[in-house]
Short mmCIF file of C-alpha atoms in Angstrom, two decimals:
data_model
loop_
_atom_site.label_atom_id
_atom_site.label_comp_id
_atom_site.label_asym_id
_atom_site.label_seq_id
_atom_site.Cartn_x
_atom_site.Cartn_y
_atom_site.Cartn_z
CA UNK A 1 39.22 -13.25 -20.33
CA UNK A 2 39.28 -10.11 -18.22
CA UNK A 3 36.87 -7.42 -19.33
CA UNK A 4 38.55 -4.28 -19.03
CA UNK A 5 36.94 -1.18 -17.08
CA UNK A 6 34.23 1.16 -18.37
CA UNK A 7 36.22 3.81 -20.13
CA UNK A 8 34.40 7.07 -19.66
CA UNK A 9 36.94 9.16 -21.48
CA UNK A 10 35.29 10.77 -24.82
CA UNK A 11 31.93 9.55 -24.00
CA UNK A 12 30.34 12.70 -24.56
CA UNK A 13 31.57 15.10 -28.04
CA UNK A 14 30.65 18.42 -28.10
CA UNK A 15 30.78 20.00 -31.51
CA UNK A 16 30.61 23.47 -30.74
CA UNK A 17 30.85 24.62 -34.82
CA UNK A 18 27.38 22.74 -35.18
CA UNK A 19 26.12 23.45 -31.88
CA UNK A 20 25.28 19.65 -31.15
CA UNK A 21 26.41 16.44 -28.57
CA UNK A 22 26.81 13.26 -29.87
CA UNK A 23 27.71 9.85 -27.67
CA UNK A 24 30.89 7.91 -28.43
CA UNK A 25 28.70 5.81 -31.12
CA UNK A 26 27.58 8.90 -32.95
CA UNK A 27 24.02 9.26 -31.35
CA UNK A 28 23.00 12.62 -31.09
CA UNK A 29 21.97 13.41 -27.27
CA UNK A 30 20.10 16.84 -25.37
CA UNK A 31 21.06 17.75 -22.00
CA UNK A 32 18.05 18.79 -20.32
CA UNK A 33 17.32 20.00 -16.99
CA UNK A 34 15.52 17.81 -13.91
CA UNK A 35 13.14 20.43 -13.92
CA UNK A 36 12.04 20.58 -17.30
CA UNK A 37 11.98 16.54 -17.46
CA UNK A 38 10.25 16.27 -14.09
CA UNK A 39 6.98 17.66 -15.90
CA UNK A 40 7.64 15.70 -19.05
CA UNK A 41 7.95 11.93 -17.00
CA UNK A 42 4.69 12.64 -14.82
CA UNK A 43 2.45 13.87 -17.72
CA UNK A 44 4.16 10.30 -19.26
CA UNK A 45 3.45 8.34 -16.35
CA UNK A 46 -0.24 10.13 -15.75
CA UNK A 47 -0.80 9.15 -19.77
CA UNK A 48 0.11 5.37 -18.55
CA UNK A 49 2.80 5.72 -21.67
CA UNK A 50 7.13 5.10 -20.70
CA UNK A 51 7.76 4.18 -23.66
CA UNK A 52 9.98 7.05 -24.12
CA UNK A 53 11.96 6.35 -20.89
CA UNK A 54 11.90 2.66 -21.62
CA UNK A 55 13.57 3.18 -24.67
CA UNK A 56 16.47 5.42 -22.99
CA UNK A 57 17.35 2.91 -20.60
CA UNK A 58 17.54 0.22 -23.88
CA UNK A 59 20.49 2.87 -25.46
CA UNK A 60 22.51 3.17 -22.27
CA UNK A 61 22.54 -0.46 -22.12
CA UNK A 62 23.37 -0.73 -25.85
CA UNK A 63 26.82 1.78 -24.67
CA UNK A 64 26.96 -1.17 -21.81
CA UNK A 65 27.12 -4.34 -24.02
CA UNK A 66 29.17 -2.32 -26.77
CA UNK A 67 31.71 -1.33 -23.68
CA UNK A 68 31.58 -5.18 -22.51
CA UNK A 69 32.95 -6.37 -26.09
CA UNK A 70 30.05 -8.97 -25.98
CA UNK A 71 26.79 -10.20 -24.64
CA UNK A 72 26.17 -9.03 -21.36
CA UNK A 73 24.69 -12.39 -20.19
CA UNK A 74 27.71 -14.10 -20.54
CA UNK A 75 29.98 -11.55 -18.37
CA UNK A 76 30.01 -11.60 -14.54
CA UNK A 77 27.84 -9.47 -12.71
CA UNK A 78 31.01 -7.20 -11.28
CA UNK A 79 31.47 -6.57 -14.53
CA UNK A 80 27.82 -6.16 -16.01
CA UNK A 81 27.23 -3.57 -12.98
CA UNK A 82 30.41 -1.64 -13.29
CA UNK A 83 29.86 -1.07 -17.08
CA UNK A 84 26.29 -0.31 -16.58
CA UNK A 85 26.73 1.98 -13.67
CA UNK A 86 29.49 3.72 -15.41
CA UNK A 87 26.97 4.19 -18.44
CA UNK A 88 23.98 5.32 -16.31
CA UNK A 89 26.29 7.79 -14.58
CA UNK A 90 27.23 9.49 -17.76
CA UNK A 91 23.86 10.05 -18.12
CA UNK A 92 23.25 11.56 -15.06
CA UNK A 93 20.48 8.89 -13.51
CA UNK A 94 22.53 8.08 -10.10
CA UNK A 95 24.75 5.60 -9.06
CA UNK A 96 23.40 1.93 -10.08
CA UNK A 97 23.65 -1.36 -8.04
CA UNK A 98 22.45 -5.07 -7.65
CA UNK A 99 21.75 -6.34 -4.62
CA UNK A 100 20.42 -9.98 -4.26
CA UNK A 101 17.80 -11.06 -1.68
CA UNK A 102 17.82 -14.92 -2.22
CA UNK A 103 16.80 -15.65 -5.61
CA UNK A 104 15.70 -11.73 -6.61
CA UNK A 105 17.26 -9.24 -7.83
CA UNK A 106 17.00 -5.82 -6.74
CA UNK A 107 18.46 -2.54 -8.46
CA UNK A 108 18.83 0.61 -6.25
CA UNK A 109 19.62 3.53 -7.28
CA UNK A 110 21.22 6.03 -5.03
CA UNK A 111 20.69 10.07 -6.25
CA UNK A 112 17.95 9.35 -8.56
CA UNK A 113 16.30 12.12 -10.29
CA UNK A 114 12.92 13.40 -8.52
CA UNK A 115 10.77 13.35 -11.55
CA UNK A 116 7.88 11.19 -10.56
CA UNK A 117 6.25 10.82 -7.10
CA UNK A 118 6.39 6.98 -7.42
CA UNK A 119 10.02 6.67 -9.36
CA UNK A 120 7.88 5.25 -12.36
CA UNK A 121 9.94 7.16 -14.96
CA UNK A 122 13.13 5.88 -13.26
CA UNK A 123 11.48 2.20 -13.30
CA UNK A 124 10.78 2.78 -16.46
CA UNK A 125 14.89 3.47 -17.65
CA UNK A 126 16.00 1.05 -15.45
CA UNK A 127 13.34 -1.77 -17.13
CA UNK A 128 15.02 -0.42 -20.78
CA UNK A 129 18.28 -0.82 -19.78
CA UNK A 130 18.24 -4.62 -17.79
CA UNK A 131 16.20 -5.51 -20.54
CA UNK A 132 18.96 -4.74 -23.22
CA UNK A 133 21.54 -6.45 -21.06
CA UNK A 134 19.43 -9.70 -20.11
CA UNK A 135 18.09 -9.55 -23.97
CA UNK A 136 14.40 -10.21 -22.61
CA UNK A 137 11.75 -8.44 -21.73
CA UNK A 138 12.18 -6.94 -18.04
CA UNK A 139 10.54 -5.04 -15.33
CA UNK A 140 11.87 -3.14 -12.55
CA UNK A 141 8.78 -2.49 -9.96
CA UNK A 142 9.46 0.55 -7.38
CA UNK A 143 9.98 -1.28 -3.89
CA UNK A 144 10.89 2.25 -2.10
CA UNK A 145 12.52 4.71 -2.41
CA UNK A 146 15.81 4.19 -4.39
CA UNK A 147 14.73 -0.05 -5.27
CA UNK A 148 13.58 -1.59 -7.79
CA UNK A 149 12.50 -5.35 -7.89
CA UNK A 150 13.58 -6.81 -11.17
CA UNK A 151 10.61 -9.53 -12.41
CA UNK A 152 9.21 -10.81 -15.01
CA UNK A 153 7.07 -8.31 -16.69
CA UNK A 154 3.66 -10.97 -16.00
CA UNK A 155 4.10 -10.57 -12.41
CA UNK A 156 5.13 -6.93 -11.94
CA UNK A 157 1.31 -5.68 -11.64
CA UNK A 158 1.54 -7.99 -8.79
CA UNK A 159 4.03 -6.73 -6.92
CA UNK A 160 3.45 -3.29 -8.26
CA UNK A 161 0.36 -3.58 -6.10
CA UNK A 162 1.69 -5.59 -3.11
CA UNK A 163 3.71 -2.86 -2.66
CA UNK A 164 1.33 -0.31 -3.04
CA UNK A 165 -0.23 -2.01 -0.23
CA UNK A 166 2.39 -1.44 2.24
CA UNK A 167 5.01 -4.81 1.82
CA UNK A 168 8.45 -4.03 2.14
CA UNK A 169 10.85 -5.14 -0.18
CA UNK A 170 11.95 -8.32 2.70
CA UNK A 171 8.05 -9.27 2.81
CA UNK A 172 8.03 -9.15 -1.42
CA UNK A 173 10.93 -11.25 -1.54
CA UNK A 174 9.51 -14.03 0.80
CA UNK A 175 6.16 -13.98 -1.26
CA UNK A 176 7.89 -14.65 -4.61
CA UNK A 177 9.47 -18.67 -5.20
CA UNK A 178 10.32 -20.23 -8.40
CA UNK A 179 8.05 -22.37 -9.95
CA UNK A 180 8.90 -25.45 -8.55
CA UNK A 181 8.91 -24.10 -5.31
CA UNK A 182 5.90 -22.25 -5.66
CA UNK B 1 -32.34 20.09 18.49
CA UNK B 2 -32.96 17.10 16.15
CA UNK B 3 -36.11 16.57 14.12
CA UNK B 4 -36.75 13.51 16.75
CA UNK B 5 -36.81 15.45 19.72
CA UNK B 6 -38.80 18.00 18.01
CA UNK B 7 -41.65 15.52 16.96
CA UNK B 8 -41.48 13.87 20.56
CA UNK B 9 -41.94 17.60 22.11
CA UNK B 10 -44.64 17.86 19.32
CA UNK B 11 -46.26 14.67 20.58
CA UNK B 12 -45.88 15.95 24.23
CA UNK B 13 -47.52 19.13 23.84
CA UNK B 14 -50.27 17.62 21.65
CA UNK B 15 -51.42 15.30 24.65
CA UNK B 16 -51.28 18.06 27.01
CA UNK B 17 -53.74 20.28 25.37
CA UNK B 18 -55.91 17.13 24.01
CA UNK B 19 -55.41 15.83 27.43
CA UNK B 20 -56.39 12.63 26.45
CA UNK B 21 -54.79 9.35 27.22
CA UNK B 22 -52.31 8.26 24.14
CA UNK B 23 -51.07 5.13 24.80
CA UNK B 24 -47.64 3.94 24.70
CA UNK B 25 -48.08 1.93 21.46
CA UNK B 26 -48.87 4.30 19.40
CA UNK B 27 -46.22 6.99 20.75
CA UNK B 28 -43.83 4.31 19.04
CA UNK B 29 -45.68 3.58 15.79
CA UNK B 30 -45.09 7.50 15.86
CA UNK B 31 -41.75 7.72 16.26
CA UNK B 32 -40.67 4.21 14.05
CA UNK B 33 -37.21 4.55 15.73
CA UNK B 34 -35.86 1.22 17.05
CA UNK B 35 -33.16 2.62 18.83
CA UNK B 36 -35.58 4.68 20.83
CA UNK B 37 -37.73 3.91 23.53
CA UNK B 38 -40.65 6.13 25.00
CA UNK B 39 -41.80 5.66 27.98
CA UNK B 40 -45.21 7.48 28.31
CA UNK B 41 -46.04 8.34 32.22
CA UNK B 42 -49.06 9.83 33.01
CA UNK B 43 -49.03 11.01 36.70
CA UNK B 44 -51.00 9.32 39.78
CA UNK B 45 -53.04 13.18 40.02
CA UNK B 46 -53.75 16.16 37.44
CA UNK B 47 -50.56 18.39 38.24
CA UNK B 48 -51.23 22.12 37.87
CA UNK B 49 -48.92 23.52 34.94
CA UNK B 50 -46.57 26.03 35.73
CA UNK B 51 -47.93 29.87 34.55
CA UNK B 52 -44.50 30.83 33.58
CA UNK B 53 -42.00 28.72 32.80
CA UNK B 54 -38.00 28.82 34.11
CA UNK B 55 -36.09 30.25 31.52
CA UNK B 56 -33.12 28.87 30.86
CA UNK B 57 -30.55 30.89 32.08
CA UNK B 58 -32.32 31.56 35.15
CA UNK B 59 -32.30 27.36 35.25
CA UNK B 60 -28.71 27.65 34.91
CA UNK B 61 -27.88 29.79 37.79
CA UNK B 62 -30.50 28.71 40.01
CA UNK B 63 -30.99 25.09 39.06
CA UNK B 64 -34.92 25.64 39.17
CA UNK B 65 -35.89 22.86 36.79
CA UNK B 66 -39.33 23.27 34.64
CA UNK B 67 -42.26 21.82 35.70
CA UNK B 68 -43.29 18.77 34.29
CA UNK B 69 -46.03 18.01 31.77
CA UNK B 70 -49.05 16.44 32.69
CA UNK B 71 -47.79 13.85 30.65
CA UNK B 72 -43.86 13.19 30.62
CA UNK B 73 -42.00 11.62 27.44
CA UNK B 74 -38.54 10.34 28.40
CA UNK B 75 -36.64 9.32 25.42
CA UNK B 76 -34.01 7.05 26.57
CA UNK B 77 -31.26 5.74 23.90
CA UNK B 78 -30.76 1.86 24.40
CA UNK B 79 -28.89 -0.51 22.13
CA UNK B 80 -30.22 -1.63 19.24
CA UNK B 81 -30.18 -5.18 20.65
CA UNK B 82 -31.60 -4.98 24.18
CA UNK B 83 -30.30 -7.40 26.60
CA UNK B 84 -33.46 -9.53 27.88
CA UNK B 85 -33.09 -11.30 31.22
CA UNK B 86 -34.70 -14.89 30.88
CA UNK B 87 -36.17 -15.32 34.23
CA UNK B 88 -34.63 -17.87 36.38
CA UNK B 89 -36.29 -21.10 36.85
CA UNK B 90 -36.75 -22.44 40.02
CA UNK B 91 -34.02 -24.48 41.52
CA UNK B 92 -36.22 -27.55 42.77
CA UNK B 93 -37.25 -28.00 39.42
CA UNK B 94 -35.27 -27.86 35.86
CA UNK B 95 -37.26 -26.01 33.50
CA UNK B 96 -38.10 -27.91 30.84
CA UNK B 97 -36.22 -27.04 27.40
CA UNK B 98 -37.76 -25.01 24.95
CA UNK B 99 -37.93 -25.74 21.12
CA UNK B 100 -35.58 -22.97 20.15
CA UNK B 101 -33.15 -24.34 23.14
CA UNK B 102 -33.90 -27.91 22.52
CA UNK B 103 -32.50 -27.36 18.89
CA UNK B 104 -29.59 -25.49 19.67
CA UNK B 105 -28.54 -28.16 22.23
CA UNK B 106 -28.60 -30.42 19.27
CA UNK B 107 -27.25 -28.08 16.62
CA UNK B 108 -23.36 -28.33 16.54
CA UNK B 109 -22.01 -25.33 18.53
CA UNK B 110 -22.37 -21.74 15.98
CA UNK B 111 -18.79 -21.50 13.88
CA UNK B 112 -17.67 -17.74 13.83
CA UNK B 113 -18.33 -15.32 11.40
CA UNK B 114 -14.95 -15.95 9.13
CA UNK B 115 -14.72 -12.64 7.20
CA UNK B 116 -15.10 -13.74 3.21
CA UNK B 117 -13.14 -11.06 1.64
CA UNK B 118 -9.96 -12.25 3.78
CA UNK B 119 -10.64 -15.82 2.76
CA UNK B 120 -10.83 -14.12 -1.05
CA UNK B 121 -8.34 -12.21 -0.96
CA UNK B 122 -4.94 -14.08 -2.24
CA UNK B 123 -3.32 -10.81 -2.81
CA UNK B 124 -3.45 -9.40 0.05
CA UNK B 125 0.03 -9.91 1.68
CA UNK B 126 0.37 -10.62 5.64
CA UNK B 127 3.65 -9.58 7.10
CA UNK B 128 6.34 -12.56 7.69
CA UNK B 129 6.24 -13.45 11.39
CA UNK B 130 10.07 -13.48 11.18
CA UNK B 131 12.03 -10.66 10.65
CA UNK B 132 14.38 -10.03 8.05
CA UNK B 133 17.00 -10.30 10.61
CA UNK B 134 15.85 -13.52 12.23
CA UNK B 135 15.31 -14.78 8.67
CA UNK B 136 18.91 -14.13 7.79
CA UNK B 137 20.03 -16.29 10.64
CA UNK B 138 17.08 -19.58 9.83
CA UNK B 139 17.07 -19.32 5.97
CA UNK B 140 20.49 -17.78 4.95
CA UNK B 141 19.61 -17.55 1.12
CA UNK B 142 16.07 -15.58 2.02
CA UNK B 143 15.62 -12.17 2.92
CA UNK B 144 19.22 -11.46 3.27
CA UNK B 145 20.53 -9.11 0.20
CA UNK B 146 23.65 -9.94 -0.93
CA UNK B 147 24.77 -6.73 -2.21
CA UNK B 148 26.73 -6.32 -5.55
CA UNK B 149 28.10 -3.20 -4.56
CA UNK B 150 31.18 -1.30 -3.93
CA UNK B 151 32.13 -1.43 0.02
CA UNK B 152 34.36 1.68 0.04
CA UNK B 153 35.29 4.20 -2.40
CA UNK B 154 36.76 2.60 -5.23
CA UNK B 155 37.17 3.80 -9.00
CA UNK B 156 35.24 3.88 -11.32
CA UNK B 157 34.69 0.32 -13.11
CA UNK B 158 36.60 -1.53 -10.22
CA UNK B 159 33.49 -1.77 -7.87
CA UNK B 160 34.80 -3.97 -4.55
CA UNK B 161 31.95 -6.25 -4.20
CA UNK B 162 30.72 -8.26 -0.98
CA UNK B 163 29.58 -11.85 -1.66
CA UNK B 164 28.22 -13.59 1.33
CA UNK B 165 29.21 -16.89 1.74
CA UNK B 166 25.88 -18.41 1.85
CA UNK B 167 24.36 -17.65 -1.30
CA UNK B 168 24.36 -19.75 -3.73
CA UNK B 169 27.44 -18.67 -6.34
CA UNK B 170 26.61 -17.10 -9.54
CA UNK B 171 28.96 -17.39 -12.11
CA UNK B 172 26.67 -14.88 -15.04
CA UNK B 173 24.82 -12.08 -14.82
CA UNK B 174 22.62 -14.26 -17.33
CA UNK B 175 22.15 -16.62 -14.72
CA UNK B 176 21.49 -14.18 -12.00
CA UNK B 177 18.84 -12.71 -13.84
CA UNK B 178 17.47 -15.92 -14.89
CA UNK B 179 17.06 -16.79 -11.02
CA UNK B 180 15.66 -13.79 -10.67
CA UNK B 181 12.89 -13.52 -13.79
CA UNK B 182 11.96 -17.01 -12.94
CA UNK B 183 10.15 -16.18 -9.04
CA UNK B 184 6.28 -16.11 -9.44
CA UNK B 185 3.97 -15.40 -6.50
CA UNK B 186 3.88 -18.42 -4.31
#
């Protein structure tokens, strides 16, 4: 069965009487400035605590599987990354998209906020969010500037560190096997 | 001037006014510096010193040097390692082998020094001799993203997506990120 589009339309309800913004499911949302967030992710990332951000990323991909009609595992990927790009765009985190080098997965996110100097924060979101679609425990490790590497959360201090160390995302990717290749 | 030069100059002018022999021994037991050797000469006749010495501009414009000491120090910087010249033995006859030589003719040949930390260090990533480009061509399903992503303009939801041909077809997103959550570090 075709999954129908992202509808964007009445995402966002402004009640102007009440002076507050809700999301299409009723949640209460802030709109906040990059500037005043900027401050708010590194003190969060220099306190080794995303929780916050982590937990963002899970509602936008709760707005994903609710716009999917179902579990997100069981939809294609077109259609998993045009609902959750839709969803992140709302939001105002850039435009989302999967990229595959062999067996990995890479996000990258084109026009990303600036609120980190090592896109932690937006690792962070974008952990919350392919978590709540794969319905497991994720991690997306910064690979440069607008990737992400999406791993298992037991090996992202790994290549959290491999890339500190200078590897590319190509070099990550050829270091990395499943198990039975490994 | 360092403290090394000063206690050599100290040494110098010491012996001139003692005008006693020192010999060369103890100059070094003096010093303690392995990296510097003093060579103590002590001329063939008692050399009158010089009532007023060249200052040095006036050594700069005229190149008039100072006269030397009665006794001269040169301090001459060598390697910490100096290169000894065995003397050559005489061609009629081999010289015989000594112990030290004996053994090393015996000894298997010295392995190089093979860093440790490189040996112990699994994390530490060397770069892929091929290139992601060359890669692309040998191993189609490495190193090659196969980007889910919209080509051209499109609308929103309706993202045009490019699917190589050599990658292995996914049919879920579940499975793609099961592929995906299941790589480890080789």
């Amino acid at each position: 069965m075709a999954i129908p589009p992202f509808d964007p339309g009445d995402f966002f309800h402004i009640d102007l009487a009440h002076g507050a913004m809700n999301t299409r499911g009723g949640q209460r949302v802030l709109v906040l400035s990059d500037t005043v967030v900027a401050p708010l992710v590194s003190a969060a990332v220099q306190n080794g605590d995303l929780t916050a951000l982590r937990e963002l990323g899970r509602v936008v991909g709760a707005h994903v599987e609710s716009s999917l009609g179902g579990s997100p595992r069981a939809a294609s990927a077109e259609d998993v990354l045009g609902h959750a790009r839709a969803a992140l765009a709302l939001f105002g985190w850039g435009r989302l998209c999967f990229e595959r080098w062999g067996e990995a997965l890479v996000a990258s996110l084109s026009g990303l906020p600036r609120l980190d100097e090592d896109h932690l924060g937006v690792a962070a979101l974008l952990g919350g969010l392919v978590s709540a679609l794969a319905e497991a425990e994720v991690a997306c490790v910064p690979v440069g500037d607008d990737r992400f590497l999406v791993v298992d959360p037991s090996v992202a201090e790994q290549i959290w560190t491999w890339s500190r160390e200078g590897a590319d995302l190509a070099t990550l990717v050829a270091h990395l096997a499943a198990p039975e290749a490994a | 001037m360092s403290p090394r030069i000063q206690k050599l100059e100290a040494l110098r002018d010491r012996i001139a006014q003692n005008r006693r022999p020192v010999p060369a021994s103890s100059a070094l037991r003096a010093v303690s510096e392995p990296e510097l050797e003093i060579v103590v000469e002590e001329p063939a006749a008692e050399a009158p010193v010089a009532a007023s010495p060249v200052a040095p501009h006036e050594a700069a414009t005229t190149g008039r040097r100072r006269p030397s000491s009665p006794l001269e120090i040169a301090v001459v910087e060598h390697s910490a390692t100096p290169k000894k010249t065995p003397p050559a033995a005489p061609a009629s006859t081999p010289a015989a082998p000594t112990p030290a030589a004996a053994a090393q003719a015996s000894a298997p040949a010295p392995t190089p020094a093979v860093p440790v930390a490189a040996a112990e260090e699994p994390k530490t990533l060397e770069r892929p001799a091929v290139q992601p480009a060359a890669a692309k061509a040998a191993t189609p399903t490495e190193a090659s993203p196969v980007e889910v992503e919209a080509a051209a303009p499109a609308p929103p939801s309706q993202p045009i997506i490019r699917v190589d041909t050599a990658a292995e077809v996914i049919d879920t997103f579940g499975e793609m990120l099961d592929h995906a959550l299941a790589l480890r570090p080789r």
